[in-house]
JSON list of C-alpha atoms in Angstrom, two decimals:
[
{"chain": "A", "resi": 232, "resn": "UNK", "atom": "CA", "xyz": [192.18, 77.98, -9.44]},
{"chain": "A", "resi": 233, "resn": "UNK", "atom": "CA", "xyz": [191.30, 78.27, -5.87]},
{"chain": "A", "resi": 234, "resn": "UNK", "atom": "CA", "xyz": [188.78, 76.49, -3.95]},
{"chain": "A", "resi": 235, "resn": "UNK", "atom": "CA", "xyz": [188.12, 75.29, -0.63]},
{"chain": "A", "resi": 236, "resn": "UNK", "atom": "CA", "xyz": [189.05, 71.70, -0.88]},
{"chain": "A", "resi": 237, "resn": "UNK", "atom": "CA", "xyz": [191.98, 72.28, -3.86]},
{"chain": "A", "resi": 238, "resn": "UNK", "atom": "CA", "xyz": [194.40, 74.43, -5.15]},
{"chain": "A", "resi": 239, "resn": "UNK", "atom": "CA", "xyz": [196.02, 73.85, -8.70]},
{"chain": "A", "resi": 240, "resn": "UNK", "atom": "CA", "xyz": [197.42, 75.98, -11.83]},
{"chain": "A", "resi": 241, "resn": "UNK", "atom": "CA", "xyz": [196.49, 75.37, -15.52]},
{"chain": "A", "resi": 242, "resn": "UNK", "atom": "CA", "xyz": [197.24, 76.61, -18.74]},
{"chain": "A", "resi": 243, "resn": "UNK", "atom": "CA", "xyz": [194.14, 77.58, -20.31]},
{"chain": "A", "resi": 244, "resn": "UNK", "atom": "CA", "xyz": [190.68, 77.79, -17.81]},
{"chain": "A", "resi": 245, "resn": "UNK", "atom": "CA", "xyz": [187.36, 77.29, -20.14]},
{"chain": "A", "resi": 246, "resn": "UNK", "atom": "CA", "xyz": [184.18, 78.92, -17.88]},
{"chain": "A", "resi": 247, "resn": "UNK", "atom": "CA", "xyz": [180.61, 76.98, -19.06]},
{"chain": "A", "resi": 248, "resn": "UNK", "atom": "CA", "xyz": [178.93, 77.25, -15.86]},
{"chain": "A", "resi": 249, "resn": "UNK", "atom": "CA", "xyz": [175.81, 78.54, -17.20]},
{"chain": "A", "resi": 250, "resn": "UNK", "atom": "CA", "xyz": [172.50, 80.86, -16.67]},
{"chain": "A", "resi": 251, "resn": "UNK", "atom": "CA", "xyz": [170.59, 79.04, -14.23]},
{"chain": "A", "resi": 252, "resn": "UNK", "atom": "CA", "xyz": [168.61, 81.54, -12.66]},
{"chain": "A", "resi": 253, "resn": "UNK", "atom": "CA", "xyz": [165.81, 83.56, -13.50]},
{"chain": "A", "resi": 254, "resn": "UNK", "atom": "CA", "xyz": [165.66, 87.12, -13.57]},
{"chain": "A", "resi": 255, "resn": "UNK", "atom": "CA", "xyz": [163.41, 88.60, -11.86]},
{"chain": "A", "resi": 256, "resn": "UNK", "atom": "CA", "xyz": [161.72, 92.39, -11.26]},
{"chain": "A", "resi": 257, "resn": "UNK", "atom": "CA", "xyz": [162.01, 94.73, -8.46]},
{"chain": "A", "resi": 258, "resn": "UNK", "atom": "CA", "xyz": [158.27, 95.59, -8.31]},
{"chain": "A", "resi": 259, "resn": "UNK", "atom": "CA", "xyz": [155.99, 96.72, -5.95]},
{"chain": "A", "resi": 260, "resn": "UNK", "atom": "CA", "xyz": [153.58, 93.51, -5.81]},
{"chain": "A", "resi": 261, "resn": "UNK", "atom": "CA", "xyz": [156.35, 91.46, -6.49]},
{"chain": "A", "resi": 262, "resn": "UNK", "atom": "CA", "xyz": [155.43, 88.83, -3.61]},
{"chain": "A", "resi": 263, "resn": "UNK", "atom": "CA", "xyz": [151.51, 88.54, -4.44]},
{"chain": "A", "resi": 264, "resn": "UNK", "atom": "CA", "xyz": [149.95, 84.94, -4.56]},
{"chain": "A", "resi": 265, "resn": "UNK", "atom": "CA", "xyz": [149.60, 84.27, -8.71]},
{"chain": "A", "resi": 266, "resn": "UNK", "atom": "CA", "xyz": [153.40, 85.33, -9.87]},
{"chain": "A", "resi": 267, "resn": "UNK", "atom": "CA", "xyz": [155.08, 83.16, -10.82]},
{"chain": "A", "resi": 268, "resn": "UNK", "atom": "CA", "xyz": [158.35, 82.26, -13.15]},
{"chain": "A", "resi": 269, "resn": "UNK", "atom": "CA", "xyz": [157.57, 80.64, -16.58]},
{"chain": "A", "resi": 270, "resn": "UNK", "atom": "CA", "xyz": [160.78, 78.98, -16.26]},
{"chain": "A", "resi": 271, "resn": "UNK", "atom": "CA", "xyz": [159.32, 76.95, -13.20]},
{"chain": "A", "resi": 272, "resn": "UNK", "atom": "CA", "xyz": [155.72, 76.58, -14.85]},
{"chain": "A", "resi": 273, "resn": "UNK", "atom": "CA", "xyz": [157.38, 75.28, -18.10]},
{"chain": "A", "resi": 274, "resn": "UNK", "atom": "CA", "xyz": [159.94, 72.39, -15.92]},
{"chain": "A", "resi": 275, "resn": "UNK", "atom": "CA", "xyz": [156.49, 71.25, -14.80]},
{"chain": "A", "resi": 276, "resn": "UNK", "atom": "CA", "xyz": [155.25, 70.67, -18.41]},
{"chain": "A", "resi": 277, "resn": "UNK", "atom": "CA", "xyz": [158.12, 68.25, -18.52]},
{"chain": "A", "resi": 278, "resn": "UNK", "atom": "CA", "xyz": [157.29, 66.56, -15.43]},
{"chain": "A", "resi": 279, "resn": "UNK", "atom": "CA", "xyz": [153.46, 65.91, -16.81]},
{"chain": "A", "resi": 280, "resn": "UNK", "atom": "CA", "xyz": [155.41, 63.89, -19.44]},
{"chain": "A", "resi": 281, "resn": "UNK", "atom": "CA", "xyz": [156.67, 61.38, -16.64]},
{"chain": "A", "resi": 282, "resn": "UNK", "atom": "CA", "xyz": [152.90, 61.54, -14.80]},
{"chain": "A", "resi": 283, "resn": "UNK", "atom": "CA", "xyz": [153.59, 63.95, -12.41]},
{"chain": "A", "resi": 284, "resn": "UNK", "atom": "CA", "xyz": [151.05, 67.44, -12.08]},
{"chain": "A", "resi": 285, "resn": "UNK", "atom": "CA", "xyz": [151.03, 70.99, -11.77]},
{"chain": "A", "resi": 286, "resn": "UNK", "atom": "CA", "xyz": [151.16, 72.26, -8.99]},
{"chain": "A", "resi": 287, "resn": "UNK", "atom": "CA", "xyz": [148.02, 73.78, -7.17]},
{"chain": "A", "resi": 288, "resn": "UNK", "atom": "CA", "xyz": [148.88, 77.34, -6.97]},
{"chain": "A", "resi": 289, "resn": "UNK", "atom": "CA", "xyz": [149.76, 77.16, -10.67]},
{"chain": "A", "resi": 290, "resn": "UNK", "atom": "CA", "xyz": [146.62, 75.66, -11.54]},
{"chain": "A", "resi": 291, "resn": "UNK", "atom": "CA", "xyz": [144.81, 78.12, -9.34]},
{"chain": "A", "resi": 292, "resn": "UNK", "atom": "CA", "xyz": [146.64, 81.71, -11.16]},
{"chain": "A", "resi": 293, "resn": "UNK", "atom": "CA", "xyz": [145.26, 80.25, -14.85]},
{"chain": "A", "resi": 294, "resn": "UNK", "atom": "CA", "xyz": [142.78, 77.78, -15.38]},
{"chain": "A", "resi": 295, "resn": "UNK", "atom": "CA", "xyz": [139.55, 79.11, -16.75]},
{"chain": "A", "resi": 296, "resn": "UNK", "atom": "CA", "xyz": [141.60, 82.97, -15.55]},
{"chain": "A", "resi": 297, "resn": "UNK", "atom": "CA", "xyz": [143.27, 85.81, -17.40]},
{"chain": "A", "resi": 298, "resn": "UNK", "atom": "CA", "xyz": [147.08, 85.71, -16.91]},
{"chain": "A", "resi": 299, "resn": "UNK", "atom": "CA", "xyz": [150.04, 87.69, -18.24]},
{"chain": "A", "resi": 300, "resn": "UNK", "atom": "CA", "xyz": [153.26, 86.51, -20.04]},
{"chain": "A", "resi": 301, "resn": "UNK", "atom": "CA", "xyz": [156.45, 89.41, -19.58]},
{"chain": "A", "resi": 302, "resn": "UNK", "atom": "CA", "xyz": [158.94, 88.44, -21.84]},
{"chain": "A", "resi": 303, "resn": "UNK", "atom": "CA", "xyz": [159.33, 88.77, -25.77]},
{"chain": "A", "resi": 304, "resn": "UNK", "atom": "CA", "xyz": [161.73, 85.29, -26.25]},
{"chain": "A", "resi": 305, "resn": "UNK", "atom": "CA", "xyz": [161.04, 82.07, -26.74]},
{"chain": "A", "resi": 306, "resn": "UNK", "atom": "CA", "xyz": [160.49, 80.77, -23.20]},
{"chain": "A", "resi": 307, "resn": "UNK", "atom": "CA", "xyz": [157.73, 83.63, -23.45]},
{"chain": "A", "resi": 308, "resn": "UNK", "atom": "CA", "xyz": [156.41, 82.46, -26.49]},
{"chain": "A", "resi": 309, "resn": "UNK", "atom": "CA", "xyz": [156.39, 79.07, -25.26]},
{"chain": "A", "resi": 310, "resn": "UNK", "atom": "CA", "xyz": [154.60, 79.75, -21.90]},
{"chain": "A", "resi": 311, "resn": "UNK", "atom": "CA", "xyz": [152.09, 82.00, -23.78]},
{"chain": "A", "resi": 312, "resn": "UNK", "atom": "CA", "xyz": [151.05, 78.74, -26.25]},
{"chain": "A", "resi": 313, "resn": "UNK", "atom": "CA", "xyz": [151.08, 76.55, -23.22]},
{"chain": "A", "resi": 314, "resn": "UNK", "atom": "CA", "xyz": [149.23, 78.34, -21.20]},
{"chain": "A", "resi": 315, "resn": "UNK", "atom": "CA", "xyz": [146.25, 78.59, -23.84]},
{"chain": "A", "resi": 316, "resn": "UNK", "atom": "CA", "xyz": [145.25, 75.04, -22.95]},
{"chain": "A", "resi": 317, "resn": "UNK", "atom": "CA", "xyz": [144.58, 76.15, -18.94]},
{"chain": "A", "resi": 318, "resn": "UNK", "atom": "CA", "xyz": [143.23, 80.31, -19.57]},
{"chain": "A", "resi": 319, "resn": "UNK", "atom": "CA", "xyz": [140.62, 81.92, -20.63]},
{"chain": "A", "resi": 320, "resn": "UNK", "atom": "CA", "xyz": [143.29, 84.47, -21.77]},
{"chain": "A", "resi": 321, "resn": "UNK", "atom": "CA", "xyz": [146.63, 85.42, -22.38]},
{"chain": "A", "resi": 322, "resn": "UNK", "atom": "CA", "xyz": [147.87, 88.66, -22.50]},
{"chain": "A", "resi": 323, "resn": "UNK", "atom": "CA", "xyz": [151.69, 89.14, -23.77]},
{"chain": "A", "resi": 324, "resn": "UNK", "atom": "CA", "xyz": [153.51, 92.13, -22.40]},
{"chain": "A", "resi": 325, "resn": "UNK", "atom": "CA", "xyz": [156.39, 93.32, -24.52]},
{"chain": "A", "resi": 326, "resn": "UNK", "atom": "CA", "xyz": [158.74, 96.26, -23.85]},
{"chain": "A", "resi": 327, "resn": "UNK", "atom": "CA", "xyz": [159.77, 96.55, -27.31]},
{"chain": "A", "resi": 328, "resn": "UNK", "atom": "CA", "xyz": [157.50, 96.13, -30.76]},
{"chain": "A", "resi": 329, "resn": "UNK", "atom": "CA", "xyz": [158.80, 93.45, -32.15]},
{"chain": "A", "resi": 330, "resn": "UNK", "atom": "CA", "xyz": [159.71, 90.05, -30.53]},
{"chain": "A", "resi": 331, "resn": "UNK", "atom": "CA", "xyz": [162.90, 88.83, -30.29]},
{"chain": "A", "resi": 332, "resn": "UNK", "atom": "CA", "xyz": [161.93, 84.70, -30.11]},
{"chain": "A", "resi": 333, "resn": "UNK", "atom": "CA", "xyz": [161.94, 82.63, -33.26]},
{"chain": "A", "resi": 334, "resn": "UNK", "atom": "CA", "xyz": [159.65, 83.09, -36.15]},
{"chain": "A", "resi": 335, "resn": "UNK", "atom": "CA", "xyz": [158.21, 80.11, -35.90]},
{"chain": "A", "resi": 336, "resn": "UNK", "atom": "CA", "xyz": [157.73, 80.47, -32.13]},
{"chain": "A", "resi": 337, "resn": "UNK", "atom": "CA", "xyz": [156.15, 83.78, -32.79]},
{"chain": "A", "resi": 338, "resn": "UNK", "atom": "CA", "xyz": [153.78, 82.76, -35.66]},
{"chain": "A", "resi": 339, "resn": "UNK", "atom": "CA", "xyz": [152.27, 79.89, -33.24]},
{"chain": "A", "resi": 340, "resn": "UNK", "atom": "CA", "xyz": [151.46, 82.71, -30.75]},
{"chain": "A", "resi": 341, "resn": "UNK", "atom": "CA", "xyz": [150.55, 85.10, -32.90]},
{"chain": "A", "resi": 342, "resn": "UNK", "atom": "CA", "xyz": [147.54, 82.52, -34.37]},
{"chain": "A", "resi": 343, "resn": "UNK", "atom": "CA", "xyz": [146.54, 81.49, -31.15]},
{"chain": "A", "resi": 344, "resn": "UNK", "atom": "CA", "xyz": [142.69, 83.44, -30.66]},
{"chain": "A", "resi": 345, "resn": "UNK", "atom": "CA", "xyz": [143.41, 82.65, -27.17]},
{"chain": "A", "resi": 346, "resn": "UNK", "atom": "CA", "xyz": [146.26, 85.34, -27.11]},
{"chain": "A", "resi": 347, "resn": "UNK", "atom": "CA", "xyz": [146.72, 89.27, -27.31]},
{"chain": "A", "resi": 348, "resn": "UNK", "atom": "CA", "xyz": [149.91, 91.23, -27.32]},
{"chain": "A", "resi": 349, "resn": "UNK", "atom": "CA", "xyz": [150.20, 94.67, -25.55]},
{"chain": "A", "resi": 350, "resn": "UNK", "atom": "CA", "xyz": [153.22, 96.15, -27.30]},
{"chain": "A", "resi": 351, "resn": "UNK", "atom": "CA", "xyz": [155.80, 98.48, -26.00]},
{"chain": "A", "resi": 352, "resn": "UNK", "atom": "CA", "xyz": [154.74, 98.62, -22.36]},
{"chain": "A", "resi": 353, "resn": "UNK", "atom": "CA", "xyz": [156.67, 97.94, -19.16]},
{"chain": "A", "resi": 354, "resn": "UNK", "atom": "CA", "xyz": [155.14, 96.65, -15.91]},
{"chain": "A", "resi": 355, "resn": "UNK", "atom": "CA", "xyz": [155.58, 98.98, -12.87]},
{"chain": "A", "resi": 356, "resn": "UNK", "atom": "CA", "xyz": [153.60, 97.85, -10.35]},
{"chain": "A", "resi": 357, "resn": "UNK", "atom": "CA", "xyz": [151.75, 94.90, -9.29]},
{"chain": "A", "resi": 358, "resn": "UNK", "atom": "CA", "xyz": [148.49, 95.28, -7.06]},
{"chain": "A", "resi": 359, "resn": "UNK", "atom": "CA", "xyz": [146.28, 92.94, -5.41]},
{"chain": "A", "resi": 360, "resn": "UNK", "atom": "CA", "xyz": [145.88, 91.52, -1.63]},
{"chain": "A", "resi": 361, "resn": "UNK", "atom": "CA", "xyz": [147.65, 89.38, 0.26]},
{"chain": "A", "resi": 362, "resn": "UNK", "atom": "CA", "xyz": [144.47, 87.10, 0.87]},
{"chain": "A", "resi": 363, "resn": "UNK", "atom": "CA", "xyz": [143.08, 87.23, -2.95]},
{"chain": "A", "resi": 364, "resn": "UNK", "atom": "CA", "xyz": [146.64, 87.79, -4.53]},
{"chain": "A", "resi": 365, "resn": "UNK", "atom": "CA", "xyz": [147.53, 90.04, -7.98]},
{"chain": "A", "resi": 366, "resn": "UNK", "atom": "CA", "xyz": [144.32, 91.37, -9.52]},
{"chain": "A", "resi": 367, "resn": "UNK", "atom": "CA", "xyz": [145.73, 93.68, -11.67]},
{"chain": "A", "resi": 368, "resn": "UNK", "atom": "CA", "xyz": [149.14, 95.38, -12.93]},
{"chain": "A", "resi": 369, "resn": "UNK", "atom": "CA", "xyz": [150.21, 99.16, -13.83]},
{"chain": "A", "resi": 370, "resn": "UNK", "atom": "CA", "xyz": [151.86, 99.37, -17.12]},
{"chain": "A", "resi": 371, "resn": "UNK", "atom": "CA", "xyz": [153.91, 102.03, -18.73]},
{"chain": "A", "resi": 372, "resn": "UNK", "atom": "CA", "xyz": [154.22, 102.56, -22.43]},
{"chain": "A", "resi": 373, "resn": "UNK", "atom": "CA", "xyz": [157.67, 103.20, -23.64]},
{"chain": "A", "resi": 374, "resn": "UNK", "atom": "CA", "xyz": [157.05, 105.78, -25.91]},
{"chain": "A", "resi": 375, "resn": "UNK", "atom": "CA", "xyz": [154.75, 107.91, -24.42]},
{"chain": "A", "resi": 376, "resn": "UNK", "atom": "CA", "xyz": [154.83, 107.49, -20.34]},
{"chain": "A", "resi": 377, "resn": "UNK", "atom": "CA", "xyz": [151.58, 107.27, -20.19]},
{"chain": "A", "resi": 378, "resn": "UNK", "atom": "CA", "xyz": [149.94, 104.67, -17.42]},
{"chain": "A", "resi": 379, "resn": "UNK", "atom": "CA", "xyz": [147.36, 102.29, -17.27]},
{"chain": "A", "resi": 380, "resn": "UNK", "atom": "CA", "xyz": [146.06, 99.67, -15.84]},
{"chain": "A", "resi": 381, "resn": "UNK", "atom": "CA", "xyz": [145.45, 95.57, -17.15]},
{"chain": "A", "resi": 382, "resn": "UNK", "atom": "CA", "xyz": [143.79, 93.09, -14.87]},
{"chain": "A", "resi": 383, "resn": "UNK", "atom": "CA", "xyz": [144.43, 89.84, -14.68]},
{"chain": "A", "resi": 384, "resn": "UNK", "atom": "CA", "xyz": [144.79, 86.86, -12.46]},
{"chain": "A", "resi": 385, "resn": "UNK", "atom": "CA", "xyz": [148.36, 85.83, -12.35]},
{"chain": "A", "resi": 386, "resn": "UNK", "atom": "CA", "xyz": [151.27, 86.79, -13.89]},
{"chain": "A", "resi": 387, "resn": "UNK", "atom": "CA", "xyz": [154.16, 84.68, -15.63]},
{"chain": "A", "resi": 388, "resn": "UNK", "atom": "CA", "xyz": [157.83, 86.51, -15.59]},
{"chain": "A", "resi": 389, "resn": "UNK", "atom": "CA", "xyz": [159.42, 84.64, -18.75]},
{"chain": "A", "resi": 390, "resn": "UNK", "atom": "CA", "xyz": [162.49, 88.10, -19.14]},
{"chain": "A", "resi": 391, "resn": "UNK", "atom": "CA", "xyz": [165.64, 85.90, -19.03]},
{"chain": "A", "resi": 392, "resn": "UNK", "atom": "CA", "xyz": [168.28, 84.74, -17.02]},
{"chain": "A", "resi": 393, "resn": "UNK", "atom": "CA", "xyz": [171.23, 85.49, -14.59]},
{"chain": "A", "resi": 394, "resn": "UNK", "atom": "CA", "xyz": [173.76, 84.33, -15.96]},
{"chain": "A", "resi": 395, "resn": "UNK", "atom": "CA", "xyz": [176.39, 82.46, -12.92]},
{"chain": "A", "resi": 396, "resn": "UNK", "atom": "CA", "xyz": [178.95, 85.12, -13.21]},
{"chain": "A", "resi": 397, "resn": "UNK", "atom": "CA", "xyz": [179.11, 87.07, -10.07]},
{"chain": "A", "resi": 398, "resn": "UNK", "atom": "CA", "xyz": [182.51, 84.72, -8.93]},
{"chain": "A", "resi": 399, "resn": "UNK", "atom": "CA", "xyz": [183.98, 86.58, -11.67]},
{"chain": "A", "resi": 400, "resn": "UNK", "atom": "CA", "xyz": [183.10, 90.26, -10.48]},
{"chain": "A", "resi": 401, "resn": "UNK", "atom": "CA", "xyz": [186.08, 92.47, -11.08]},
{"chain": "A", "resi": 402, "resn": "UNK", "atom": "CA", "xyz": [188.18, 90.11, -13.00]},
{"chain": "A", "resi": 403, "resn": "UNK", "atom": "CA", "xyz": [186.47, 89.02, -15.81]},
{"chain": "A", "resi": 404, "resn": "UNK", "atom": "CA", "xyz": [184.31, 91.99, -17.46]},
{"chain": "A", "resi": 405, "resn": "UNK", "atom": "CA", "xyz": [181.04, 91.31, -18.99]},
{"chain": "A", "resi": 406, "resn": "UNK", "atom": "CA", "xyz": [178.11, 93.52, -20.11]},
{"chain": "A", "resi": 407, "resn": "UNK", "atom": "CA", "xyz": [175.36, 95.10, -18.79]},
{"chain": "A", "resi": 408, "resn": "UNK", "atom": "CA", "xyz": [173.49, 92.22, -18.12]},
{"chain": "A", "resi": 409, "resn": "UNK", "atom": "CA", "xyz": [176.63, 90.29, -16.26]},
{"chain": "A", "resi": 410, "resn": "UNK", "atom": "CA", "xyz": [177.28, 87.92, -19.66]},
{"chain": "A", "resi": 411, "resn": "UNK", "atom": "CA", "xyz": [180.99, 87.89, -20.03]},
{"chain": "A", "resi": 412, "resn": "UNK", "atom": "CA", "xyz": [182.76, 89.90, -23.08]},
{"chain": "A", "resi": 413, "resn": "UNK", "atom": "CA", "xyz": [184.28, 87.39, -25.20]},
{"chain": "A", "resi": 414, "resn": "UNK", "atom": "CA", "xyz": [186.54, 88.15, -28.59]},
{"chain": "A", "resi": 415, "resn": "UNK", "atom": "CA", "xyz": [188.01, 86.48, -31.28]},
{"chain": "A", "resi": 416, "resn": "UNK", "atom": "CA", "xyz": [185.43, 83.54, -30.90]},
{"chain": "A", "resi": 417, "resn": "UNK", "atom": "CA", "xyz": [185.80, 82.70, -26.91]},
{"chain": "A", "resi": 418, "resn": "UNK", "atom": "CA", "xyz": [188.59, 84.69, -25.71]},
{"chain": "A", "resi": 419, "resn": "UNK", "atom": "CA", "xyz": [188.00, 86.72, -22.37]},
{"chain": "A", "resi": 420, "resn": "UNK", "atom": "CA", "xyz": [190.32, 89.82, -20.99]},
{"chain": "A", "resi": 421, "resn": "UNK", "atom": "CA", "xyz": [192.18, 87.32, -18.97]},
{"chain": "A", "resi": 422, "resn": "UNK", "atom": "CA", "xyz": [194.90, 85.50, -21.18]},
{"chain": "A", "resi": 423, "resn": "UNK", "atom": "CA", "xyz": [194.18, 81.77, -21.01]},
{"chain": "A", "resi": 424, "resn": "UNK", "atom": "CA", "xyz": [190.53, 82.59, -19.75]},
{"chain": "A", "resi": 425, "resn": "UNK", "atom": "CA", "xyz": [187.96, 81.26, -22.57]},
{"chain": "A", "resi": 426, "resn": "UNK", "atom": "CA", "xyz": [184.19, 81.60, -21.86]},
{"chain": "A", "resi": 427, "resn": "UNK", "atom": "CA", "xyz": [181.41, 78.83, -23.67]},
{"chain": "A", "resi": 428, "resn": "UNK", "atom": "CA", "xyz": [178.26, 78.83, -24.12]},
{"chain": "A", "resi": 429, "resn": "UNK", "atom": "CA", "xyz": [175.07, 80.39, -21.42]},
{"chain": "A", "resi": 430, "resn": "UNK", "atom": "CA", "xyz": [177.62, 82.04, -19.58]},
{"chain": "A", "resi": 431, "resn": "UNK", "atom": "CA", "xyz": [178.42, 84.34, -22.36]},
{"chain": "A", "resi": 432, "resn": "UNK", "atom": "CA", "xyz": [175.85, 83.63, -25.00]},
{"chain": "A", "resi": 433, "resn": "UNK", "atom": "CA", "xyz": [172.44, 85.63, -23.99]},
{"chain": "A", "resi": 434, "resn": "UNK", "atom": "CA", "xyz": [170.70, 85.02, -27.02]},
{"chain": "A", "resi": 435, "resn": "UNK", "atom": "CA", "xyz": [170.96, 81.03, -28.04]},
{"chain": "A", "resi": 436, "resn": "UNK", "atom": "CA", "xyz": [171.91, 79.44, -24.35]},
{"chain": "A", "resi": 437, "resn": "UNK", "atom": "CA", "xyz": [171.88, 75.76, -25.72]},
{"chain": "A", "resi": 438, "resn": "UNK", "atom": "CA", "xyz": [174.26, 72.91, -24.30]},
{"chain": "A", "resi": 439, "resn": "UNK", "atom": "CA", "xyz": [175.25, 72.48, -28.15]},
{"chain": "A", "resi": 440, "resn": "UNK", "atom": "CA", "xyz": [176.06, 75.82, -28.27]},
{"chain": "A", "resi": 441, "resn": "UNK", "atom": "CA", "xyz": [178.72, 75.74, -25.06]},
{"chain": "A", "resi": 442, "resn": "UNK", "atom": "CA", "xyz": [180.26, 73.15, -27.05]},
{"chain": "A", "resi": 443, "resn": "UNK", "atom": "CA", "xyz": [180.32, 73.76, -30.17]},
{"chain": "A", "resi": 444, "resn": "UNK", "atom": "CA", "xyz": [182.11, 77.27, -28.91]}
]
């Protein structure tokens, strides 16, 4: 292992460094006032715990507003049910037609009046102004092409994370998605090279999972 402060050799190298970051999407609107990453809305939940508040601009994209979850996992369910307590609605926008979050994550969304589901679309655009931010997006339905439009008032990105894997590029192979290919349990395609937990789990990403693995 090579570093800038040390240099050392080992006999077995376990990598659990995690999916930190959120992904995002490479829309046109992207940048609008109102978008924001569930992730970042959701650490705030936790903070209300301690006293702290929302921020403003959060605040300002959903209470008494329309806004839009993208995701179909349980962060999205999550931000979907959350958000409830602040909109006036919440829209779900799911690529596939089923969700891939927990059942009982789903079922709470699913019997919230406060939320509708828009199945098997993609978003492709976001419009709006700079001054007023998003006001609406431009989805595509998987199945048939065909565009529309949904308005709303802000827009919560909730589609997974990055996992920290880009040191690795060209050694250590991974999938589409930049998780890295384990076998036999942990085992990468570098001899003495295990991989645990986030880094190449994409579906739980739990601390008990990196080490239980």
């Amino acid at each position: 292992i090579s570093t800038n402060q040390i240099i050392d050799n080992f006999d077995a190298v376990s990598v659990c460094i995690g999916s930190e970051v959120p992904r995002d999407l490479e829309v046109k609107g992207r940048n609008l006032k109102g978008i924001h990453f569930a992730m970042d809305f959701l650490s705030q939940q936790n903070d209300m715990v301690s006293g702290k508040t929302i921020s403003k601009d959060i605040l300002i994209s959903a209470k008494g507003k329309k806004v839009l979850v993208i995701g179909g996992g349980d962060t999205a369910m999550e931000e979907a049910t959350y958000l409830t307590k602040f909109a006036s609605e919440v829209v779900v926008i799911h690529r596939r037609d089923t969700f891939r979050a927990s059942k009982v994550m789903v079922d709470r969304v699913m019997k919230n009046s406060k939320v509708r589901v828009i199945w098997d679309v993609v978003m492709k655009d976001i419009e709006g102004t700079k001054e007023s931010g998003v006001k609406s997006v431009i989805l595509e339905n998987q199945k048939t092409k065909k565009r529309f439009n949904e308005d709303c008032d802000g827009v919560f990105l909730a589609i997974g994370h990055k996992p920290n894997t880009d040191l690795f590029k060209d050694q250590l192979e991974t999938n589409e998605n930049g998780y890295l290919l384990t076998n036999s349990g942990t085992k990468t395609n570098i001899d003495g090279v295990f991989a645990c937990g986030d880094v190449q789990d994409h579906i739980y990403r739990q601390a008990i999972t990196a080490a239980g693995t």
